[in-house]
XYZ file of C-alpha atoms in Angstrom:
544
model
C 78.055 166.505 180.987
C 78.323 170.374 181.139
C 81.346 172.542 182.348
C 81.445 174.179 185.895
C 81.880 177.310 184.420
C 78.572 177.108 182.905
C 77.511 178.302 186.668
C 79.106 181.451 186.131
C 76.165 182.098 183.462
C 73.630 182.625 186.346
C 75.081 185.883 187.199
C 72.834 187.673 185.724
C 69.596 186.225 187.241
C 71.557 186.236 190.528
C 72.486 189.741 190.247
C 69.423 191.402 191.008
C 69.099 189.263 194.277
C 72.709 189.857 195.203
C 71.544 191.259 198.696
C 69.799 188.116 199.504
C 72.413 185.952 197.807
C 75.490 187.353 200.048
C 72.968 187.206 203.516
C 72.866 183.312 202.851
C 76.674 183.319 202.283
C 77.646 185.349 205.183
C 75.067 182.889 207.698
C 77.071 180.196 206.425
C 79.980 181.551 207.458
C 78.675 182.437 210.966
C 77.433 178.608 211.346
C 80.968 177.853 210.402
C 82.363 180.190 212.636
C 79.745 179.231 215.661
C 80.331 175.505 215.467
C 83.898 175.625 215.327
C 84.700 175.533 218.872
C 82.232 173.049 219.932
C 84.369 169.864 219.564
C 87.293 171.437 221.243
C 84.827 172.143 223.985
C 83.844 168.853 224.265
C 87.289 167.413 224.345
C 87.986 170.648 227.338
C 85.086 168.996 229.023
C 86.391 165.132 228.763
C 90.098 166.149 230.087
C 89.325 168.895 232.856
C 85.847 167.923 233.656
C 85.061 164.332 233.861
C 88.712 162.610 234.368
C 90.128 165.910 236.045
C 88.262 167.842 238.459
C 85.206 166.136 238.167
C 83.439 169.552 238.845
C 79.566 170.072 237.935
C 79.588 174.044 237.652
C 81.935 173.669 235.142
C 80.194 170.504 233.560
C 77.014 172.234 233.737
C 78.681 175.794 232.021
C 80.606 173.940 229.232
C 77.192 171.939 228.211
C 75.184 175.457 228.301
C 77.965 177.124 226.283
C 77.377 174.475 223.491
C 73.702 174.540 223.886
C 73.867 178.236 222.851
C 76.429 177.672 220.307
C 73.958 174.984 218.786
C 71.031 177.506 219.053
C 72.550 180.368 217.561
C 73.791 178.310 214.832
C 70.301 176.352 214.700
C 68.676 179.883 213.871
C 71.022 181.259 211.532
C 71.115 177.809 209.427
C 67.675 178.478 209.335
C 67.662 182.254 208.105
C 70.539 181.355 205.658
C 68.630 178.470 203.900
C 65.696 180.145 203.687
C 68.098 182.664 201.662
C 69.041 180.096 199.881
C 65.398 178.758 198.950
C 64.105 182.025 198.178
C 67.078 182.720 195.819
C 66.275 179.382 194.072
C 62.591 180.468 193.715
C 63.294 183.654 192.573
C 66.030 182.308 190.014
C 64.052 179.956 188.517
C 60.937 181.463 187.943
C 63.229 184.582 186.435
C 64.792 182.204 184.297
C 61.278 180.489 183.183
C 60.561 184.177 182.255
C 63.316 184.660 180.279
C 62.996 181.634 178.310
C 59.326 181.933 177.860
C 59.614 185.438 176.403
C 62.829 184.194 173.966
C 60.676 181.350 172.965
C 57.779 183.880 171.778
C 60.495 185.813 169.973
C 61.904 183.145 168.112
C 61.736 182.903 164.782
C 58.902 180.772 163.188
C 60.986 178.822 160.711
C 62.587 177.597 163.765
C 59.820 176.694 165.951
C 57.974 174.992 163.201
C 60.782 172.455 162.515
C 61.965 171.618 166.112
C 59.131 169.626 168.308
C 57.277 171.450 170.768
C 58.397 168.579 173.401
C 62.310 169.732 172.825
C 61.224 173.631 173.497
C 58.711 172.582 176.100
C 61.837 170.636 177.990
C 64.237 173.780 177.750
C 61.800 175.325 179.808
C 61.373 172.383 182.326
C 65.084 172.582 182.816
C 64.943 175.740 184.482
C 63.430 173.672 187.662
C 66.331 171.259 187.554
C 69.015 174.549 187.513
C 67.670 175.607 191.100
C 69.418 172.214 192.551
C 72.398 175.000 192.760
C 70.579 176.268 195.498
C 69.032 173.135 197.502
C 69.953 172.567 200.957
C 72.267 169.591 199.876
C 74.341 171.640 197.502
C 74.425 175.108 199.751
C 75.268 172.028 202.568
C 78.395 171.417 200.735
C 79.891 174.894 200.051
C 78.668 175.236 204.269
C 80.900 172.306 204.789
C 84.055 174.283 203.158
C 83.833 176.560 205.811
C 83.371 173.992 208.234
C 86.516 172.283 207.170
C 88.994 175.078 206.802
C 88.464 176.260 210.550
C 88.715 172.179 211.452
C 92.071 172.409 209.814
C 93.127 175.888 211.406
C 92.074 174.493 214.939
C 93.530 171.203 214.538
C 96.987 172.614 213.766
C 96.909 174.436 216.649
C 96.283 172.212 218.834
C 98.599 168.997 217.463
C 100.080 169.972 213.513
C 101.270 165.799 213.486
C 98.028 164.436 213.638
C 96.616 167.416 211.937
C 99.069 166.798 208.765
C 98.367 162.502 208.933
C 94.346 163.770 208.588
C 95.323 166.060 205.437
C 97.348 163.175 204.117
C 93.957 161.168 204.458
C 91.939 163.384 203.532
C 92.859 163.562 199.547
C 92.914 159.697 199.584
C 89.153 159.782 200.927
C 88.744 162.257 197.800
C 89.802 160.528 194.904
C 88.092 157.176 196.484
C 84.715 158.960 197.029
C 85.028 160.526 193.102
C 85.800 157.092 191.614
C 82.882 155.477 193.044
C 80.793 158.186 192.559
C 81.532 158.281 188.939
C 81.217 154.444 188.775
C 77.692 154.811 189.939
C 76.642 157.267 187.719
C 77.828 155.741 184.663
C 75.691 152.657 186.312
C 72.646 154.892 186.999
C 72.784 156.394 182.947
C 73.079 152.780 181.362
C 70.183 151.820 184.031
C 67.643 154.854 183.182
C 68.676 154.392 179.127
C 67.650 150.760 179.073
C 64.379 151.757 181.239
C 63.472 154.214 178.491
C 64.016 151.799 175.660
C 61.838 149.305 177.786
C 59.436 152.079 178.334
C 59.533 152.824 174.468
C 58.816 148.952 173.797
C 55.924 149.195 176.417
C 54.524 152.249 174.687
C 54.668 150.258 171.288
C 52.962 147.053 172.446
C 50.474 149.533 174.167
C 49.569 151.668 171.064
C 49.544 149.079 168.368
C 47.939 146.440 170.737
C 45.120 145.963 168.148
C 47.394 145.135 165.422
C 49.321 142.496 167.845
C 46.049 140.970 168.370
C 44.631 140.570 164.909
C 48.442 139.521 163.523
C 49.197 137.117 166.504
C 52.098 139.321 167.091
C 51.806 138.286 170.922
C 55.002 136.013 170.743
C 57.202 138.004 168.880
C 56.503 141.321 171.143
C 56.985 139.685 174.390
C 60.113 137.949 173.349
C 61.238 141.491 172.479
C 59.991 142.502 175.850
C 61.730 140.143 177.718
C 64.962 140.743 175.966
C 64.419 144.387 176.990
C 63.263 143.346 180.479
C 66.706 141.070 180.585
C 69.005 144.483 179.370
C 66.817 146.375 182.403
C 67.698 143.798 185.153
C 71.611 143.201 184.259
C 71.535 147.310 184.037
C 69.916 147.438 187.545
C 71.913 144.935 189.268
C 74.989 146.517 187.865
C 74.054 150.028 189.319
C 73.172 148.380 192.840
C 76.818 147.062 192.804
C 78.172 150.570 191.851
C 76.104 151.424 194.812
C 76.945 149.079 197.352
C 80.823 149.582 196.285
C 80.347 153.263 196.644
C 78.920 153.379 200.366
C 81.759 150.549 201.054
C 84.559 152.126 200.035
C 83.767 155.262 201.828
C 83.072 153.203 204.889
C 86.145 151.041 204.743
C 88.434 154.181 204.298
C 86.569 156.500 207.175
C 86.968 153.446 209.287
C 90.479 153.013 208.207
C 91.107 156.459 208.497
C 89.395 156.426 212.091
C 91.742 153.296 213.387
C 94.835 155.583 211.913
C 94.092 158.356 213.885
C 93.383 156.493 217.187
C 96.153 154.515 216.599
C 98.491 157.598 216.492
C 96.801 159.254 219.297
C 96.792 155.955 221.612
C 100.800 156.080 221.156
C 100.585 159.851 222.087
C 98.280 159.254 224.706
C 100.413 156.154 226.462
C 104.019 158.806 226.085
C 101.541 161.348 227.791
C 102.172 163.673 225.114
C 98.497 163.907 224.307
C 94.718 163.607 225.814
C 91.715 161.559 225.721
C 89.771 164.636 225.267
C 92.123 165.900 221.867
C 91.456 162.659 220.517
C 87.390 162.963 220.959
C 88.502 166.998 219.702
C 90.564 165.470 216.615
C 88.367 162.716 215.854
C 85.143 165.364 215.561
C 86.950 167.756 213.656
C 88.238 164.610 211.364
C 84.633 163.849 210.542
C 84.378 167.485 209.217
C 87.161 167.199 207.185
C 86.306 163.980 205.659
C 82.184 164.956 205.498
C 83.576 168.107 203.176
C 85.592 166.252 201.189
C 83.408 163.462 200.151
C 80.577 166.394 199.479
C 83.056 168.176 197.179
C 84.235 164.486 195.511
C 80.089 163.899 194.694
C 79.068 167.259 194.464
C 79.456 166.857 190.475
C 76.873 164.331 189.944
C 74.569 166.999 191.066
C 76.116 170.060 189.466
C 77.297 168.170 186.166
C 73.483 167.967 185.262
C 72.793 171.421 186.097
C 75.551 172.888 183.762
C 74.552 171.099 180.982
C 70.892 172.292 181.392
C 72.337 175.707 181.568
C 74.337 174.673 178.482
C 71.318 173.613 176.716
C 69.047 176.658 177.701
C 72.040 179.143 176.797
C 72.069 177.573 173.262
C 68.007 178.545 172.807
C 68.719 182.226 174.915
C 71.688 182.924 172.728
C 69.770 182.426 169.280
C 68.921 185.497 167.256
C 65.041 186.282 167.632
C 62.824 187.343 164.735
C 63.071 190.801 165.337
C 66.889 190.728 165.184
C 68.279 193.610 162.898
C 64.894 195.344 162.433
C 64.880 198.836 163.639
C 62.730 200.803 161.410
C 58.963 201.906 163.031
C 55.744 202.399 160.699
C 54.798 205.896 161.972
C 51.954 206.225 160.086
C 49.015 204.124 159.058
C 49.552 201.058 156.306
C 48.682 203.007 152.833
C 49.923 200.129 150.557
C 51.435 196.970 150.496
C 53.553 195.101 147.980
C 54.851 191.884 147.367
C 57.943 192.699 144.585
C 59.165 189.171 143.213
C 58.550 187.297 146.489
C 59.762 183.425 146.648
C 59.523 181.554 150.048
C 59.991 177.815 151.250
C 59.139 176.590 154.730
C 62.835 174.465 154.651
C 65.436 173.792 152.173
C 64.314 170.242 151.734
C 60.781 171.867 150.829
C 59.467 172.886 147.321
C 58.981 176.359 146.659
C 55.484 177.772 147.901
C 55.735 181.058 146.270
C 57.791 181.704 143.058
C 58.176 185.288 142.001
C 55.114 186.712 143.327
C 54.019 190.312 142.961
C 51.191 191.837 144.171
C 50.080 195.653 145.573
C 47.242 196.639 147.750
C 46.173 199.862 148.432
C 44.378 201.212 151.224
C 40.392 201.497 150.766
C 40.354 198.255 148.737
C 38.665 194.916 149.542
C 41.058 192.331 148.137
C 40.297 188.501 147.769
C 43.255 186.532 147.440
C 41.924 183.511 145.509
C 43.596 179.868 145.049
C 43.585 176.360 145.029
C 44.734 174.507 148.415
C 48.552 174.783 148.807
C 48.511 177.477 146.173
C 50.185 179.545 148.981
C 47.278 181.806 150.033
C 48.144 181.037 153.876
C 51.517 181.299 153.525
C 51.176 184.921 152.081
C 49.695 185.947 155.288
C 51.926 184.633 157.465
C 54.600 186.701 155.492
C 52.593 190.121 155.812
C 52.867 189.151 159.994
C 56.354 188.531 159.758
C 56.260 185.116 160.773
C 58.222 184.297 158.418
C 61.001 186.068 155.985
C 60.919 185.596 152.269
C 63.670 183.899 150.473
C 64.115 186.056 147.814
C 62.377 188.835 146.940
C 60.940 192.079 149.243
C 57.441 192.625 150.635
C 57.087 196.647 151.598
C 54.928 198.430 153.623
C 54.849 201.974 152.565
C 57.348 201.459 150.304
C 59.833 200.700 153.239
C 61.157 196.988 153.702
C 59.525 194.759 155.875
C 62.954 193.212 156.252
C 63.990 196.543 158.583
C 60.833 197.202 159.965
C 60.078 196.320 163.770
C 57.856 193.261 163.853
C 55.809 194.785 166.598
C 55.072 198.002 164.646
C 53.891 195.957 161.802
C 51.792 193.649 163.825
C 50.294 196.544 165.689
C 49.061 197.538 162.247
C 47.566 194.263 161.408
C 44.304 192.190 162.693
C 43.831 188.648 161.460
C 40.926 186.400 161.817
C 42.622 183.120 161.338
C 41.720 179.570 159.897
C 42.194 177.529 163.026
C 41.079 179.470 165.908
C 42.970 179.359 169.035
C 41.017 180.566 171.689
C 42.938 181.599 175.231
C 41.501 180.296 179.154
C 39.084 182.683 180.197
C 35.767 184.328 179.336
C 34.924 185.443 175.713
C 35.152 189.019 176.513
C 38.818 188.080 177.771
C 39.487 186.707 174.357
C 37.847 189.609 172.238
C 39.771 191.552 174.601
C 43.178 189.970 173.913
C 45.845 191.870 173.514
C 43.958 195.595 173.500
C 45.199 196.776 177.220
C 43.265 200.456 175.714
C 39.720 198.584 175.174
C 37.341 197.782 177.950
C 33.681 195.744 178.291
C 31.918 198.914 177.255
C 34.027 199.459 173.932
C 33.113 195.830 173.359
C 29.198 196.098 173.822
C 29.210 199.059 171.717
C 30.345 196.984 168.790
C 28.341 194.092 169.262
C 25.490 196.779 169.313
C 27.212 198.326 165.939
C 27.176 194.603 164.436
C 23.650 193.690 165.554
C 25.056 190.602 166.989
C 23.444 190.880 170.824
C 21.347 188.112 170.523
C 23.953 186.301 169.098
C 26.474 186.674 172.083
C 23.165 186.231 174.225
C 23.028 182.839 173.496
C 25.915 181.890 175.391
C 25.459 180.598 178.697
C 26.937 183.303 180.553
C 27.116 185.944 177.491
C 30.183 187.821 177.357
C 31.224 186.078 180.814
C 31.082 182.176 179.489
C 34.303 180.599 180.345
C 36.180 178.985 177.833
C 38.136 175.823 179.422
C 40.980 175.345 176.887
C 40.916 176.163 173.506
C 37.517 176.361 171.999
C 36.267 173.761 174.347
C 32.530 174.926 175.517
C 32.045 177.000 172.448
C 31.291 175.986 168.743
C 33.669 176.512 165.426
C 31.227 179.302 164.416
C 30.974 181.039 167.753
C 34.776 180.995 167.965
C 34.883 182.367 164.637
C 32.719 185.167 165.567
C 34.788 185.863 168.798
C 38.002 186.383 166.771
C 35.773 188.359 164.139
C 34.746 190.717 166.869
C 38.254 191.089 168.091
C 39.596 191.911 164.818
C 36.637 194.623 164.372
C 37.768 196.094 167.335
C 41.110 196.286 167.290
C 40.348 199.039 164.467
C 43.991 198.373 162.715
C 44.794 199.416 159.287
C 44.717 196.280 157.820
C 42.292 193.173 158.742
C 43.034 189.936 156.888
C 40.558 187.046 157.274
C 41.962 183.622 156.371
C 39.133 181.059 154.786
C 36.334 183.144 157.009
C 33.440 181.083 155.404
C 34.680 177.720 154.624
C 34.502 175.824 157.902
C 31.485 177.627 159.821
C 27.759 176.961 159.803
C 25.281 178.633 157.823
C 24.482 181.118 160.384
C 27.954 182.153 161.049
C 28.915 182.384 157.211
C 25.911 184.634 156.830
C 26.497 186.990 159.694
C 30.348 187.354 158.357
C 29.255 187.636 155.195
C 26.433 190.699 156.076
C 28.885 192.514 158.051
C 31.546 192.597 155.362
C 28.966 193.677 152.984
C 27.560 196.562 154.940
C 30.508 197.499 157.328
C 32.885 200.925 156.178
C 36.272 199.439 156.199
C 38.964 202.773 156.197
C 41.983 200.267 155.903
C 42.739 197.470 153.794
C 40.730 194.301 153.759
C 42.108 191.000 152.763
C 39.808 187.996 152.486
C 41.827 184.730 151.752
C 39.291 182.016 150.499
C 38.680 179.523 147.874
C 34.991 180.531 147.862
C 33.443 183.347 146.030
C 29.994 182.599 146.965
C 28.656 186.123 148.794
C 31.936 187.675 148.278
C 30.243 190.945 146.224
C 31.427 193.217 148.007
C 35.589 192.573 146.884
C 36.065 194.972 144.531
C 39.640 193.176 143.243
C 40.491 189.529 143.350
C 44.496 188.482 143.210
C 44.208 185.280 141.667
C 47.543 182.462 142.986
């Protein structure tokens, strides 16, 4: 489990909301101060009014005072807890944003070798961290103030009985803590066995056709029954721990109350104590025991949170892809050079590129050609700074890309990838994606120049056609054209087309090739393809 010191790592996220945070803390303190006199007043009512003078007037006054204190505490408690609910939402969403920002900035060699579910779970853990500000946890910290004020009041009434209760408090604390730890361990075992059972269920459902064909029903049901037995065993153990947890606390509380009653009774019989003061002590004792139990069991809530914070910071402390890159590409990209570049995706894989050297100059329309697996797509990823060479250099205008700010590289390179990903939104939204300085008129003007108006009008609502998820609602060819228009609209120094005609229909292929043939490119055009038919506009071919 995570260390409690990990909670301090939340400080940067809380910092901007300090005013709200401290308003909540002050509210908690006021709630405790307001509630502290109530048990004493109740004791006074019993001794002075109910047993003593039996005055209706005084009785009504005391009841009215208690009612006012309760109302004040109610109002302040709601306001205080609202502050923490607000902090919870603000901090959790701040963390989500920070984590997502970090994930986007992480190097691709990490992201490509890490399960997406793992990264997603780190983002999801932000919600569990918000439990620190939950009403339950806030209530425990509020009870600390209640307990401190209760102890002070008890000592002012009768220090001997107060000492007895203080002696009982650690016993109550350790009994609660031990029981809670046993319950947490049994719960963890139960969840583990349930997870194994779920895995077994998934395997059966996933492979049910083969189970039928291979007559594996008996074998799988036998394993499933065995897993069920483990779940039943761990579940009973968890229930037993829960019963012990509850009953241990109840027993200590009962015997503690009995001991206080015994001592108070003797003192009352001797005339050294009153029934009203005993009542007050009992109520104050309840506050102390409640606080003690809360502190003993708070670890069951906070330790998983601390573990989540620890895992989250493992991600946040990683170097991002732009680490150590401070140079800017101030001018247009005039030339690109690969100088003896070696690359492999991870230590255990073979080299994709070996001592690759090439150069491309402004004004060239270059075809990078090669068989599948030769490293054509890898060259694109290296050009975009998604990966870095294992050896050698990639230079833009004779500047090593290893020191150039990645953002300044990507601001000058546009790509139409082989596998188009379209974002949720309209066709227009996807064309304008990442181009804040462009608008609808710019898109419509470019479509007219490319003579694609008729093609775009085939979409159900033209540029306003909704794309639900990825390419849902559009064909592969239409997605390619959308990405192609987006690339041309950007007017960047370098345009890269990755297999632009390999997986499209004949109409889309003809549209793309005609535009590439007739359109002037002021910068560099790089086409990656193993098809050369219709590529007459290419003025240089690089064989990989």
